Amino acid sequence: MDSGGRCIGIFALQVAIGGISAIISGFTGDLNTLDVYLAGQDFKARPPCRLEDGHALLKDLPPLPHIQVAYAAAPVLSGEDASRAAGTFYPSKARTNGGEIAAASIPAAFRNLQWVLVAELDRAEILTPAVTQRRIMILISLTCAAVISIAGWLFARPATRQTHRLCAEMEAVSAGNLETDVQAVHRSYEISKIGKTLVLMQSDLKRPVVPRSITKHCSWNRRQRLWMG
């Protein structure tokens, strides 16, 4: 502008889209679904998406909440005010295609231009380490349970075998085989008490049993002798 207010020239600054894309989305790492881009006030994408199925250059963006809130909350900033603008993180937002993402947005102002810098990442990729860790913990739990089960089976096997043998000996004694050798007597823990009880029963059964009729006859003879004096 000259002293009279007439326009005598225009200063233009042109930045290649490739340069902007290299600055914004030129990164390397393991985040395969991460997308960082600029959104204008007309809700058009400035650089193209780095993902194959993403938006193209100057393509209309869907009315995403994290872009709308960033524009509504931030006035037109410039200079140091733009560098101090606060961003907002959204842990879970739904996409128009049905996916679920985590997003962050922050106003980005240059002169009289107002943009929003947006970063989006699929929640499935964020939760992948947690899912992997959960599977590892489940595998460790199952392995520990299997080891404890096998150890318990090996520990209980001798007792169950001795119990089975004692049951067989009791069945033999009840069947009339009074000469059965009770092995449980030689044990040093609770099962030996059962074996000793079985041996006592075996000894009682070996004693001769006096018929009841003979006992009654002896009692009658004893009373007769007492009466006769």
mmCIF file with all atom_site columns, C-alpha atoms in Angstrom:
data_model
loop_
_atom_site.group_PDB
_atom_site.id
_atom_site.type_symbol
_atom_site.label_atom_id
_atom_site.label_alt_id
_atom_site.label_comp_id
_atom_site.label_asym_id
_atom_site.label_entity_id
_atom_site.label_seq_id
_atom_site.pdbx_PDB_ins_code
_atom_site.Cartn_x
_atom_site.Cartn_y
_atom_site.Cartn_z
_atom_site.occupancy
_atom_site.B_iso_or_equiv
_atom_site.pdbx_formal_charge
_atom_site.auth_seq_id
_atom_site.auth_comp_id
_atom_site.auth_asym_id
_atom_site.auth_atom_id
_atom_site.pdbx_PDB_model_num
ATOM 1   C CA . MET A 1 1   ? 0.000   0.000    0.000  1.00 0.00 ? 1   MET A CA 1
ATOM 2   C CA . ASP A 1 2   ? 1.300   3.440    -0.837 1.00 0.00 ? 2   ASP A CA 1
ATOM 3   C CA . SER A 1 3   ? 0.784   6.612    1.195  1.00 0.00 ? 3   SER A CA 1
ATOM 4   C CA . GLY A 1 4   ? -2.496  7.143    -0.572 1.00 0.00 ? 4   GLY A CA 1
ATOM 5   C CA . GLY A 1 5   ? -3.845  3.730    0.427  1.00 0.00 ? 5   GLY A CA 1
ATOM 6   C CA . ARG A 1 6   ? -3.586  2.249    -3.024 1.00 0.00 ? 6   ARG A CA 1
ATOM 7   C CA . CYS A 1 7   ? -2.440  -1.355   -3.474 1.00 0.00 ? 7   CYS A CA 1
ATOM 8   C CA . ILE A 1 8   ? 0.831   -1.380   -5.346 1.00 0.00 ? 8   ILE A CA 1
ATOM 9   C CA . GLY A 1 9   ? 1.792   -5.032   -4.895 1.00 0.00 ? 9   GLY A CA 1
ATOM 10  C CA . ILE A 1 10  ? 0.956   -8.384   -3.349 1.00 0.00 ? 10  ILE A CA 1
ATOM 11  C CA . PHE A 1 11  ? 3.261   -10.567  -1.298 1.00 0.00 ? 11  PHE A CA 1
ATOM 12  C CA . ALA A 1 12  ? 2.347   -14.231  -1.687 1.00 0.00 ? 12  ALA A CA 1
ATOM 13  C CA . LEU A 1 13  ? 3.734   -17.214  0.194  1.00 0.00 ? 13  LEU A CA 1
ATOM 14  C CA . GLN A 1 14  ? 3.144   -20.624  -1.301 1.00 0.00 ? 14  GLN A CA 1
ATOM 15  C CA . VAL A 1 15  ? 3.874   -23.863  0.517  1.00 0.00 ? 15  VAL A CA 1
ATOM 16  C CA . ALA A 1 16  ? 3.703   -27.159  -1.292 1.00 0.00 ? 16  ALA A CA 1
ATOM 17  C CA . ILE A 1 17  ? 1.184   -29.662  0.017  1.00 0.00 ? 17  ILE A CA 1
ATOM 18  C CA . GLY A 1 18  ? 3.906   -32.267  0.039  1.00 0.00 ? 18  GLY A CA 1
ATOM 19  C CA . GLY A 1 19  ? 5.932   -30.116  2.420  1.00 0.00 ? 19  GLY A CA 1
ATOM 20  C CA . ILE A 1 20  ? 2.994   -29.710  4.796  1.00 0.00 ? 20  ILE A CA 1
ATOM 21  C CA . SER A 1 21  ? 2.285   -33.437  4.656  1.00 0.00 ? 21  SER A CA 1
ATOM 22  C CA . ALA A 1 22  ? 5.931   -34.224  5.363  1.00 0.00 ? 22  ALA A CA 1
ATOM 23  C CA . ILE A 1 23  ? 5.853   -32.006  8.454  1.00 0.00 ? 23  ILE A CA 1
ATOM 24  C CA . ILE A 1 24  ? 2.510   -33.193  9.809  1.00 0.00 ? 24  ILE A CA 1
ATOM 25  C CA . SER A 1 25  ? 2.341   -36.881  8.922  1.00 0.00 ? 25  SER A CA 1
ATOM 26  C CA . GLY A 1 26  ? 5.936   -37.689  8.067  1.00 0.00 ? 26  GLY A CA 1
ATOM 27  C CA . PHE A 1 27  ? 6.755   -40.040  10.937 1.00 0.00 ? 27  PHE A CA 1
ATOM 28  C CA . THR A 1 28  ? 7.865   -43.629  11.409 1.00 0.00 ? 28  THR A CA 1
ATOM 29  C CA . GLY A 1 29  ? 6.846   -46.085  14.078 1.00 0.00 ? 29  GLY A CA 1
ATOM 30  C CA . ASP A 1 30  ? 4.574   -48.991  14.948 1.00 0.00 ? 30  ASP A CA 1
ATOM 31  C CA . LEU A 1 31  ? 1.331   -46.983  14.968 1.00 0.00 ? 31  LEU A CA 1
ATOM 32  C CA . ASN A 1 32  ? -0.085  -48.195  11.675 1.00 0.00 ? 32  ASN A CA 1
ATOM 33  C CA . THR A 1 33  ? -3.488  -46.514  12.025 1.00 0.00 ? 33  THR A CA 1
ATOM 34  C CA . LEU A 1 34  ? -2.281  -43.114  13.263 1.00 0.00 ? 34  LEU A CA 1
ATOM 35  C CA . ASP A 1 35  ? -3.450  -40.214  11.088 1.00 0.00 ? 35  ASP A CA 1
ATOM 36  C CA . VAL A 1 36  ? -2.459  -36.582  11.668 1.00 0.00 ? 36  VAL A CA 1
ATOM 37  C CA . TYR A 1 37  ? -3.963  -33.864  9.490  1.00 0.00 ? 37  TYR A CA 1
ATOM 38  C CA . LEU A 1 38  ? -5.147  -30.254  9.346  1.00 0.00 ? 38  LEU A CA 1
ATOM 39  C CA . ALA A 1 39  ? -8.826  -29.390  9.048  1.00 0.00 ? 39  ALA A CA 1
ATOM 40  C CA . GLY A 1 40  ? -9.948  -25.983  7.813  1.00 0.00 ? 40  GLY A CA 1
ATOM 41  C CA . GLN A 1 41  ? -12.947 -23.976  8.912  1.00 0.00 ? 41  GLN A CA 1
ATOM 42  C CA . ASP A 1 42  ? -14.736 -25.259  5.830  1.00 0.00 ? 42  ASP A CA 1
ATOM 43  C CA . PHE A 1 43  ? -14.267 -28.817  7.179  1.00 0.00 ? 43  PHE A CA 1
ATOM 44  C CA . LYS A 1 44  ? -11.979 -29.802  4.327  1.00 0.00 ? 44  LYS A CA 1
ATOM 45  C CA . ALA A 1 45  ? -8.793  -31.753  4.808  1.00 0.00 ? 45  ALA A CA 1
ATOM 46  C CA . ARG A 1 46  ? -5.677  -29.780  3.964  1.00 0.00 ? 46  ARG A CA 1
ATOM 47  C CA . PRO A 1 47  ? -3.084  -32.545  3.538  1.00 0.00 ? 47  PRO A CA 1
ATOM 48  C CA . PRO A 1 48  ? -4.226  -35.958  2.282  1.00 0.00 ? 48  PRO A CA 1
ATOM 49  C CA . CYS A 1 49  ? -4.497  -38.887  4.658  1.00 0.00 ? 49  CYS A CA 1
ATOM 50  C CA . ARG A 1 50  ? -1.467  -41.149  4.979  1.00 0.00 ? 50  ARG A CA 1
ATOM 51  C CA . LEU A 1 51  ? -3.734  -44.206  5.117  1.00 0.00 ? 51  LEU A CA 1
ATOM 52  C CA . GLU A 1 52  ? -4.906  -45.898  1.947  1.00 0.00 ? 52  GLU A CA 1
ATOM 53  C CA . ASP A 1 53  ? -8.632  -45.669  2.710  1.00 0.00 ? 53  ASP A CA 1
ATOM 54  C CA . GLY A 1 54  ? -8.455  -42.162  4.209  1.00 0.00 ? 54  GLY A CA 1
ATOM 55  C CA . HIS A 1 55  ? -9.542  -38.761  2.977  1.00 0.00 ? 55  HIS A CA 1
ATOM 56  C CA . ALA A 1 56  ? -8.040  -37.027  -0.040 1.00 0.00 ? 56  ALA A CA 1
ATOM 57  C CA . LEU A 1 57  ? -6.773  -33.457  -0.345 1.00 0.00 ? 57  LEU A CA 1
ATOM 58  C CA . LEU A 1 58  ? -9.535  -30.845  0.179  1.00 0.00 ? 58  LEU A CA 1
ATOM 59  C CA . LYS A 1 59  ? -12.081 -33.583  0.681  1.00 0.00 ? 59  LYS A CA 1
ATOM 60  C CA . ASP A 1 60  ? -15.065 -32.812  2.881  1.00 0.00 ? 60  ASP A CA 1
ATOM 61  C CA . LEU A 1 61  ? -14.606 -34.242  6.345  1.00 0.00 ? 61  LEU A CA 1
ATOM 62  C CA . PRO A 1 62  ? -17.509 -35.622  8.366  1.00 0.00 ? 62  PRO A CA 1
ATOM 63  C CA . PRO A 1 63  ? -18.737 -33.420  11.228 1.00 0.00 ? 63  PRO A CA 1
ATOM 64  C CA . LEU A 1 64  ? -16.481 -35.047  13.789 1.00 0.00 ? 64  LEU A CA 1
ATOM 65  C CA . PRO A 1 65  ? -17.083 -33.831  17.370 1.00 0.00 ? 65  PRO A CA 1
ATOM 66  C CA . HIS A 1 66  ? -13.415 -33.262  18.166 1.00 0.00 ? 66  HIS A CA 1
ATOM 67  C CA . ILE A 1 67  ? -13.083 -30.893  15.185 1.00 0.00 ? 67  ILE A CA 1
ATOM 68  C CA . GLN A 1 68  ? -16.305 -29.031  15.950 1.00 0.00 ? 68  GLN A CA 1
ATOM 69  C CA . VAL A 1 69  ? -15.435 -28.569  19.626 1.00 0.00 ? 69  VAL A CA 1
ATOM 70  C CA . ALA A 1 70  ? -11.944 -27.303  18.769 1.00 0.00 ? 70  ALA A CA 1
ATOM 71  C CA . TYR A 1 71  ? -13.348 -24.628  16.463 1.00 0.00 ? 71  TYR A CA 1
ATOM 72  C CA . ALA A 1 72  ? -16.119 -23.668  18.877 1.00 0.00 ? 72  ALA A CA 1
ATOM 73  C CA . ALA A 1 73  ? -13.820 -23.389  21.899 1.00 0.00 ? 73  ALA A CA 1
ATOM 74  C CA . ALA A 1 74  ? -10.922 -21.522  20.261 1.00 0.00 ? 74  ALA A CA 1
ATOM 75  C CA . PRO A 1 75  ? -11.169 -17.933  18.958 1.00 0.00 ? 75  PRO A CA 1
ATOM 76  C CA . VAL A 1 76  ? -9.025  -16.743  16.101 1.00 0.00 ? 76  VAL A CA 1
ATOM 77  C CA . LEU A 1 77  ? -5.551  -16.798  17.593 1.00 0.00 ? 77  LEU A CA 1
ATOM 78  C CA . SER A 1 78  ? -2.235  -15.635  16.283 1.00 0.00 ? 78  SER A CA 1
ATOM 79  C CA . GLY A 1 79  ? 1.362   -15.395  17.400 1.00 0.00 ? 79  GLY A CA 1
ATOM 80  C CA . GLU A 1 80  ? 2.100   -16.494  20.953 1.00 0.00 ? 80  GLU A CA 1
ATOM 81  C CA . ASP A 1 81  ? -1.604  -16.997  21.730 1.00 0.00 ? 81  ASP A CA 1
ATOM 82  C CA . ALA A 1 82  ? -1.768  -19.777  19.137 1.00 0.00 ? 82  ALA A CA 1
ATOM 83  C CA . SER A 1 83  ? 1.220   -21.566  20.653 1.00 0.00 ? 83  SER A CA 1
ATOM 84  C CA . ARG A 1 84  ? -0.464  -21.507  24.075 1.00 0.00 ? 84  ARG A CA 1
ATOM 85  C CA . ALA A 1 85  ? -3.761  -22.935  22.847 1.00 0.00 ? 85  ALA A CA 1
ATOM 86  C CA . ALA A 1 86  ? -4.787  -26.043  24.763 1.00 0.00 ? 86  ALA A CA 1
ATOM 87  C CA . GLY A 1 87  ? -5.633  -29.271  23.036 1.00 0.00 ? 87  GLY A CA 1
ATOM 88  C CA . THR A 1 88  ? -8.306  -31.778  23.989 1.00 0.00 ? 88  THR A CA 1
ATOM 89  C CA . PHE A 1 89  ? -8.061  -35.565  24.150 1.00 0.00 ? 89  PHE A CA 1
ATOM 90  C CA . TYR A 1 90  ? -11.013 -37.839  23.393 1.00 0.00 ? 90  TYR A CA 1
ATOM 91  C CA . PRO A 1 91  ? -10.423 -41.437  24.549 1.00 0.00 ? 91  PRO A CA 1
ATOM 92  C CA . SER A 1 92  ? -13.292 -42.876  22.526 1.00 0.00 ? 92  SER A CA 1
ATOM 93  C CA . LYS A 1 93  ? -15.080 -41.468  19.497 1.00 0.00 ? 93  LYS A CA 1
ATOM 94  C CA . ALA A 1 94  ? -17.148 -43.218  16.851 1.00 0.00 ? 94  ALA A CA 1
ATOM 95  C CA . ARG A 1 95  ? -16.282 -42.846  13.197 1.00 0.00 ? 95  ARG A CA 1
ATOM 96  C CA . THR A 1 96  ? -18.814 -42.532  10.431 1.00 0.00 ? 96  THR A CA 1
ATOM 97  C CA . ASN A 1 97  ? -17.703 -45.913  9.063  1.00 0.00 ? 97  ASN A CA 1
ATOM 98  C CA . GLY A 1 98  ? -18.495 -47.616  12.348 1.00 0.00 ? 98  GLY A CA 1
ATOM 99  C CA . GLY A 1 99  ? -14.977 -47.741  13.749 1.00 0.00 ? 99  GLY A CA 1
ATOM 100 C CA . GLU A 1 100 ? -13.909 -46.468  17.150 1.00 0.00 ? 100 GLU A CA 1
ATOM 101 C CA . ILE A 1 101 ? -10.944 -44.151  17.577 1.00 0.00 ? 101 ILE A CA 1
ATOM 102 C CA . ALA A 1 102 ? -9.079  -42.122  20.164 1.00 0.00 ? 102 ALA A CA 1
ATOM 103 C CA . ALA A 1 103 ? -8.553  -38.548  18.999 1.00 0.00 ? 103 ALA A CA 1
ATOM 104 C CA . ALA A 1 104 ? -6.831  -35.340  20.011 1.00 0.00 ? 104 ALA A CA 1
ATOM 105 C CA . SER A 1 105 ? -7.384  -31.889  18.517 1.00 0.00 ? 105 SER A CA 1
ATOM 106 C CA . ILE A 1 106 ? -5.813  -28.478  19.025 1.00 0.00 ? 106 ILE A CA 1
ATOM 107 C CA . PRO A 1 107 ? -6.368  -25.115  17.296 1.00 0.00 ? 107 PRO A CA 1
ATOM 108 C CA . ALA A 1 108 ? -3.568  -24.057  14.934 1.00 0.00 ? 108 ALA A CA 1
ATOM 109 C CA . ALA A 1 109 ? -3.628  -20.389  13.865 1.00 0.00 ? 109 ALA A CA 1
ATOM 110 C CA . PHE A 1 110 ? -1.358  -18.559  11.422 1.00 0.00 ? 110 PHE A CA 1
ATOM 111 C CA . ARG A 1 111 ? -2.085  -14.877  10.773 1.00 0.00 ? 111 ARG A CA 1
ATOM 112 C CA . ASN A 1 112 ? -5.774  -14.792  9.942  1.00 0.00 ? 112 ASN A CA 1
ATOM 113 C CA . LEU A 1 113 ? -5.950  -18.517  9.150  1.00 0.00 ? 113 LEU A CA 1
ATOM 114 C CA . GLN A 1 114 ? -7.588  -20.792  11.672 1.00 0.00 ? 114 GLN A CA 1
ATOM 115 C CA . TRP A 1 115 ? -7.036  -24.523  11.377 1.00 0.00 ? 115 TRP A CA 1
ATOM 116 C CA . VAL A 1 116 ? -7.386  -27.496  13.668 1.00 0.00 ? 116 VAL A CA 1
ATOM 117 C CA . LEU A 1 117 ? -4.607  -30.040  14.047 1.00 0.00 ? 117 LEU A CA 1
ATOM 118 C CA . VAL A 1 118 ? -6.155  -33.481  14.496 1.00 0.00 ? 118 VAL A CA 1
ATOM 119 C CA . ALA A 1 119 ? -4.594  -36.820  15.466 1.00 0.00 ? 119 ALA A CA 1
ATOM 120 C CA . GLU A 1 120 ? -6.617  -40.045  15.306 1.00 0.00 ? 120 GLU A CA 1
ATOM 121 C CA . LEU A 1 121 ? -5.717  -43.622  16.235 1.00 0.00 ? 121 LEU A CA 1
ATOM 122 C CA . ASP A 1 122 ? -7.826  -46.779  16.225 1.00 0.00 ? 122 ASP A CA 1
ATOM 123 C CA . ARG A 1 123 ? -8.673  -48.004  19.723 1.00 0.00 ? 123 ARG A CA 1
ATOM 124 C CA . ALA A 1 124 ? -8.098  -51.587  18.601 1.00 0.00 ? 124 ALA A CA 1
ATOM 125 C CA . GLU A 1 125 ? -4.436  -50.782  18.012 1.00 0.00 ? 125 GLU A CA 1
ATOM 126 C CA . ILE A 1 126 ? -4.199  -48.977  21.351 1.00 0.00 ? 126 ILE A CA 1
ATOM 127 C CA . LEU A 1 127 ? -5.634  -51.982  23.185 1.00 0.00 ? 127 LEU A CA 1
ATOM 128 C CA . THR A 1 128 ? -3.515  -54.543  21.317 1.00 0.00 ? 128 THR A CA 1
ATOM 129 C CA . PRO A 1 129 ? -0.778  -54.662  24.024 1.00 0.00 ? 129 PRO A CA 1
ATOM 130 C CA . ALA A 1 130 ? -3.418  -55.071  26.737 1.00 0.00 ? 130 ALA A CA 1
ATOM 131 C CA . VAL A 1 131 ? -5.132  -57.872  24.807 1.00 0.00 ? 131 VAL A CA 1
ATOM 132 C CA . THR A 1 132 ? -1.789  -59.594  24.252 1.00 0.00 ? 132 THR A CA 1
ATOM 133 C CA . GLN A 1 133 ? -0.921  -59.271  27.941 1.00 0.00 ? 133 GLN A CA 1
ATOM 134 C CA . ARG A 1 134 ? -4.329  -60.657  28.895 1.00 0.00 ? 134 ARG A CA 1
ATOM 135 C CA . ARG A 1 135 ? -3.782  -63.706  26.701 1.00 0.00 ? 135 ARG A CA 1
ATOM 136 C CA . ILE A 1 136 ? -0.360  -64.245  28.238 1.00 0.00 ? 136 ILE A CA 1
ATOM 137 C CA . MET A 1 137 ? -1.824  -64.044  31.755 1.00 0.00 ? 137 MET A CA 1
ATOM 138 C CA . ILE A 1 138 ? -4.585  -66.498  30.832 1.00 0.00 ? 138 ILE A CA 1
ATOM 139 C CA . LEU A 1 139 ? -1.987  -68.902  29.426 1.00 0.00 ? 139 LEU A CA 1
ATOM 140 C CA . ILE A 1 140 ? 0.131   -68.575  32.572 1.00 0.00 ? 140 ILE A CA 1
ATOM 141 C CA . SER A 1 141 ? -2.938  -69.171  34.771 1.00 0.00 ? 141 SER A CA 1
ATOM 142 C CA . LEU A 1 142 ? -3.929  -72.277  32.825 1.00 0.00 ? 142 LEU A CA 1
ATOM 143 C CA . THR A 1 143 ? -0.368  -73.609  32.990 1.00 0.00 ? 143 THR A CA 1
ATOM 144 C CA . CYS A 1 144 ? -0.191  -73.051  36.757 1.00 0.00 ? 144 CYS A CA 1
ATOM 145 C CA . ALA A 1 145 ? -3.594  -74.691  37.230 1.00 0.00 ? 145 ALA A CA 1
ATOM 146 C CA . ALA A 1 146 ? -2.471  -77.714  35.201 1.00 0.00 ? 146 ALA A CA 1
ATOM 147 C CA . VAL A 1 147 ? 0.773   -78.040  37.193 1.00 0.00 ? 147 VAL A CA 1
ATOM 148 C CA . ILE A 1 148 ? -1.068  -77.764  40.523 1.00 0.00 ? 148 ILE A CA 1
ATOM 149 C CA . SER A 1 149 ? -3.678  -80.304  39.390 1.00 0.00 ? 149 SER A CA 1
ATOM 150 C CA . ILE A 1 150 ? -1.004  -82.810  38.365 1.00 0.00 ? 150 ILE A CA 1
ATOM 151 C CA . ALA A 1 151 ? 0.902   -82.249  41.621 1.00 0.00 ? 151 ALA A CA 1
ATOM 152 C CA . GLY A 1 152 ? -2.286  -82.752  43.636 1.00 0.00 ? 152 GLY A CA 1
ATOM 153 C CA . TRP A 1 153 ? -3.092  -85.934  41.729 1.00 0.00 ? 153 TRP A CA 1
ATOM 154 C CA . LEU A 1 154 ? 0.402   -87.318  42.338 1.00 0.00 ? 154 LEU A CA 1
ATOM 155 C CA . PHE A 1 155 ? 0.166   -86.415  46.031 1.00 0.00 ? 155 PHE A CA 1
ATOM 156 C CA . ALA A 1 156 ? -3.278  -87.973  46.504 1.00 0.00 ? 156 ALA A CA 1
ATOM 157 C CA . ARG A 1 157 ? -2.593  -91.095  44.442 1.00 0.00 ? 157 ARG A CA 1
ATOM 158 C CA . PRO A 1 158 ? -0.837  -93.090  47.245 1.00 0.00 ? 158 PRO A CA 1
ATOM 159 C CA . ALA A 1 159 ? -3.667  -92.361  49.697 1.00 0.00 ? 159 ALA A CA 1
ATOM 160 C CA . THR A 1 160 ? -6.350  -93.359  47.214 1.00 0.00 ? 160 THR A CA 1
ATOM 161 C CA . ARG A 1 161 ? -4.512  -96.588  46.374 1.00 0.00 ? 161 ARG A CA 1
ATOM 162 C CA . GLN A 1 162 ? -4.238  -97.492  50.067 1.00 0.00 ? 162 GLN A CA 1
ATOM 163 C CA . THR A 1 163 ? -7.902  -96.662  50.613 1.00 0.00 ? 163 THR A CA 1
ATOM 164 C CA . HIS A 1 164 ? -8.839  -98.898  47.710 1.00 0.00 ? 164 HIS A CA 1
ATOM 165 C CA . ARG A 1 165 ? -6.703  -101.725 49.146 1.00 0.00 ? 165 ARG A CA 1
ATOM 166 C CA . LEU A 1 166 ? -8.296  -101.288 52.596 1.00 0.00 ? 166 LEU A CA 1
ATOM 167 C CA . CYS A 1 167 ? -11.776 -101.463 51.069 1.00 0.00 ? 167 CYS A CA 1
ATOM 168 C CA . ALA A 1 168 ? -10.826 -104.712 49.360 1.00 0.00 ? 168 ALA A CA 1
ATOM 169 C CA . GLU A 1 169 ? -9.568  -106.141 52.681 1.00 0.00 ? 169 GLU A CA 1
ATOM 170 C CA . MET A 1 170 ? -12.796 -105.116 54.457 1.00 0.00 ? 170 MET A CA 1
ATOM 171 C CA . GLU A 1 171 ? -14.847 -106.790 51.752 1.00 0.00 ? 171 GLU A CA 1
ATOM 172 C CA . ALA A 1 172 ? -12.778 -109.951 52.150 1.00 0.00 ? 172 ALA A CA 1
ATOM 173 C CA . VAL A 1 173 ? -13.321 -109.999 55.928 1.00 0.00 ? 173 VAL A CA 1
ATOM 174 C CA . SER A 1 174 ? -17.049 -109.379 55.552 1.00 0.00 ? 174 SER A CA 1
ATOM 175 C CA . ALA A 1 175 ? -17.192 -112.261 53.075 1.00 0.00 ? 175 ALA A CA 1
ATOM 176 C CA . GLY A 1 176 ? -15.831 -114.623 55.746 1.00 0.00 ? 176 GLY A CA 1
ATOM 177 C CA . ASN A 1 177 ? -12.132 -114.679 54.894 1.00 0.00 ? 177 ASN A CA 1
ATOM 178 C CA . LEU A 1 178 ? -10.865 -114.062 58.430 1.00 0.00 ? 178 LEU A CA 1
ATOM 179 C CA . GLU A 1 179 ? -7.250  -114.832 57.517 1.00 0.00 ? 179 GLU A CA 1
ATOM 180 C CA . THR A 1 180 ? -6.928  -111.746 55.349 1.00 0.00 ? 180 THR A CA 1
ATOM 181 C CA . ASP A 1 181 ? -3.688  -109.854 55.982 1.00 0.00 ? 181 ASP A CA 1
ATOM 182 C CA . VAL A 1 182 ? -4.586  -106.233 56.728 1.00 0.00 ? 182 VAL A CA 1
ATOM 183 C CA . GLN A 1 183 ? -1.711  -104.139 55.328 1.00 0.00 ? 183 GLN A CA 1
ATOM 184 C CA . ALA A 1 184 ? -3.142  -100.839 56.584 1.00 0.00 ? 184 ALA A CA 1
ATOM 185 C CA . VAL A 1 185 ? -2.046  -101.680 60.140 1.00 0.00 ? 185 VAL A CA 1
ATOM 186 C CA . HIS A 1 186 ? 1.561   -100.975 59.199 1.00 0.00 ? 186 HIS A CA 1
ATOM 187 C CA . ARG A 1 187 ? 0.813   -97.432  58.033 1.00 0.00 ? 187 ARG A CA 1
ATOM 188 C CA . SER A 1 188 ? 1.781   -94.473  60.189 1.00 0.00 ? 188 SER A CA 1
ATOM 189 C CA . TYR A 1 189 ? -1.151  -92.112  59.642 1.00 0.00 ? 189 TYR A CA 1
ATOM 190 C CA . GLU A 1 190 ? -4.928  -92.074  59.998 1.00 0.00 ? 190 GLU A CA 1
ATOM 191 C CA . ILE A 1 191 ? -5.609  -94.992  57.687 1.00 0.00 ? 191 ILE A CA 1
ATOM 192 C CA . SER A 1 192 ? -3.731  -97.285  60.104 1.00 0.00 ? 192 SER A CA 1
ATOM 193 C CA . LYS A 1 193 ? -6.446  -96.646  62.737 1.00 0.00 ? 193 LYS A CA 1
ATOM 194 C CA . ILE A 1 194 ? -9.034  -98.040  60.361 1.00 0.00 ? 194 ILE A CA 1
ATOM 195 C CA . GLY A 1 195 ? -6.767  -101.021 59.719 1.00 0.00 ? 195 GLY A CA 1
ATOM 196 C CA . LYS A 1 196 ? -6.341  -101.694 63.450 1.00 0.00 ? 196 LYS A CA 1
ATOM 197 C CA . THR A 1 197 ? -10.098 -101.522 63.940 1.00 0.00 ? 197 THR A CA 1
ATOM 198 C CA . LEU A 1 198 ? -10.520 -104.044 61.145 1.00 0.00 ? 198 LEU A CA 1
ATOM 199 C CA . VAL A 1 199 ? -7.979  -106.368 62.804 1.00 0.00 ? 199 VAL A CA 1
ATOM 200 C CA . LEU A 1 200 ? -9.901  -106.166 66.103 1.00 0.00 ? 200 LEU A CA 1
ATOM 201 C CA . MET A 1 201 ? -13.117 -107.025 64.297 1.00 0.00 ? 201 MET A CA 1
ATOM 202 C CA . GLN A 1 202 ? -11.272 -109.872 62.623 1.00 0.00 ? 202 GLN A CA 1
ATOM 203 C CA . SER A 1 203 ? -10.130 -111.206 66.023 1.00 0.00 ? 203 SER A CA 1
ATOM 204 C CA . ASP A 1 204 ? -13.638 -110.962 67.468 1.00 0.00 ? 204 ASP A CA 1
ATOM 205 C CA . LEU A 1 205 ? -15.054 -112.875 64.548 1.00 0.00 ? 205 LEU A CA 1
ATOM 206 C CA . LYS A 1 206 ? -12.496 -115.670 65.051 1.00 0.00 ? 206 LYS A CA 1
ATOM 207 C CA . ARG A 1 207 ? -13.748 -116.384 68.607 1.00 0.00 ? 207 ARG A CA 1
ATOM 208 C CA . PRO A 1 208 ? -16.106 -119.370 68.907 1.00 0.00 ? 208 PRO A CA 1
ATOM 209 C CA . VAL A 1 209 ? -19.736 -118.363 69.207 1.00 0.00 ? 209 VAL A CA 1
ATOM 210 C CA . VAL A 1 210 ? -21.792 -120.224 71.843 1.00 0.00 ? 210 VAL A CA 1
ATOM 211 C CA . PRO A 1 211 ? -25.283 -121.061 70.573 1.00 0.00 ? 211 PRO A CA 1
ATOM 212 C CA . ARG A 1 212 ? -28.069 -119.312 72.420 1.00 0.00 ? 212 ARG A CA 1
ATOM 213 C CA . SER A 1 213 ? -29.934 -122.543 73.112 1.00 0.00 ? 213 SER A CA 1
ATOM 214 C CA . ILE A 1 214 ? -26.943 -123.943 75.001 1.00 0.00 ? 214 ILE A CA 1
ATOM 215 C CA . THR A 1 215 ? -26.713 -120.766 77.037 1.00 0.00 ? 215 THR A CA 1
ATOM 216 C CA . LYS A 1 216 ? -30.393 -121.012 77.984 1.00 0.00 ? 216 LYS A CA 1
ATOM 217 C CA . HIS A 1 217 ? -29.993 -124.686 78.980 1.00 0.00 ? 217 HIS A CA 1
ATOM 218 C CA . CYS A 1 218 ? -27.053 -123.907 81.254 1.00 0.00 ? 218 CYS A CA 1
ATOM 219 C CA . SER A 1 219 ? -29.012 -121.146 82.937 1.00 0.00 ? 219 SER A CA 1
ATOM 220 C CA . TRP A 1 220 ? -31.988 -123.483 83.558 1.00 0.00 ? 220 TRP A CA 1
ATOM 221 C CA . ASN A 1 221 ? -29.745 -126.162 85.097 1.00 0.00 ? 221 ASN A CA 1
ATOM 222 C CA . ARG A 1 222 ? -28.175 -123.569 87.375 1.00 0.00 ? 222 ARG A CA 1
ATOM 223 C CA . ARG A 1 223 ? -31.595 -122.444 88.620 1.00 0.00 ? 223 ARG A CA 1
ATOM 224 C CA . GLN A 1 224 ? -32.656 -126.056 89.252 1.00 0.00 ? 224 GLN A CA 1
ATOM 225 C CA . ARG A 1 225 ? -29.624 -126.704 91.427 1.00 0.00 ? 225 ARG A CA 1
ATOM 226 C CA . LEU A 1 226 ? -30.339 -123.594 93.434 1.00 0.00 ? 226 LEU A CA 1
ATOM 227 C CA . TRP A 1 227 ? -33.929 -124.688 94.136 1.00 0.00 ? 227 TRP A CA 1
ATOM 228 C CA . MET A 1 228 ? -32.948 -128.173 95.207 1.00 0.00 ? 228 MET A CA 1
ATOM 229 C CA . GLY A 1 229 ? -30.605 -126.712 97.666 1.00 0.00 ? 229 GLY A CA 1
#
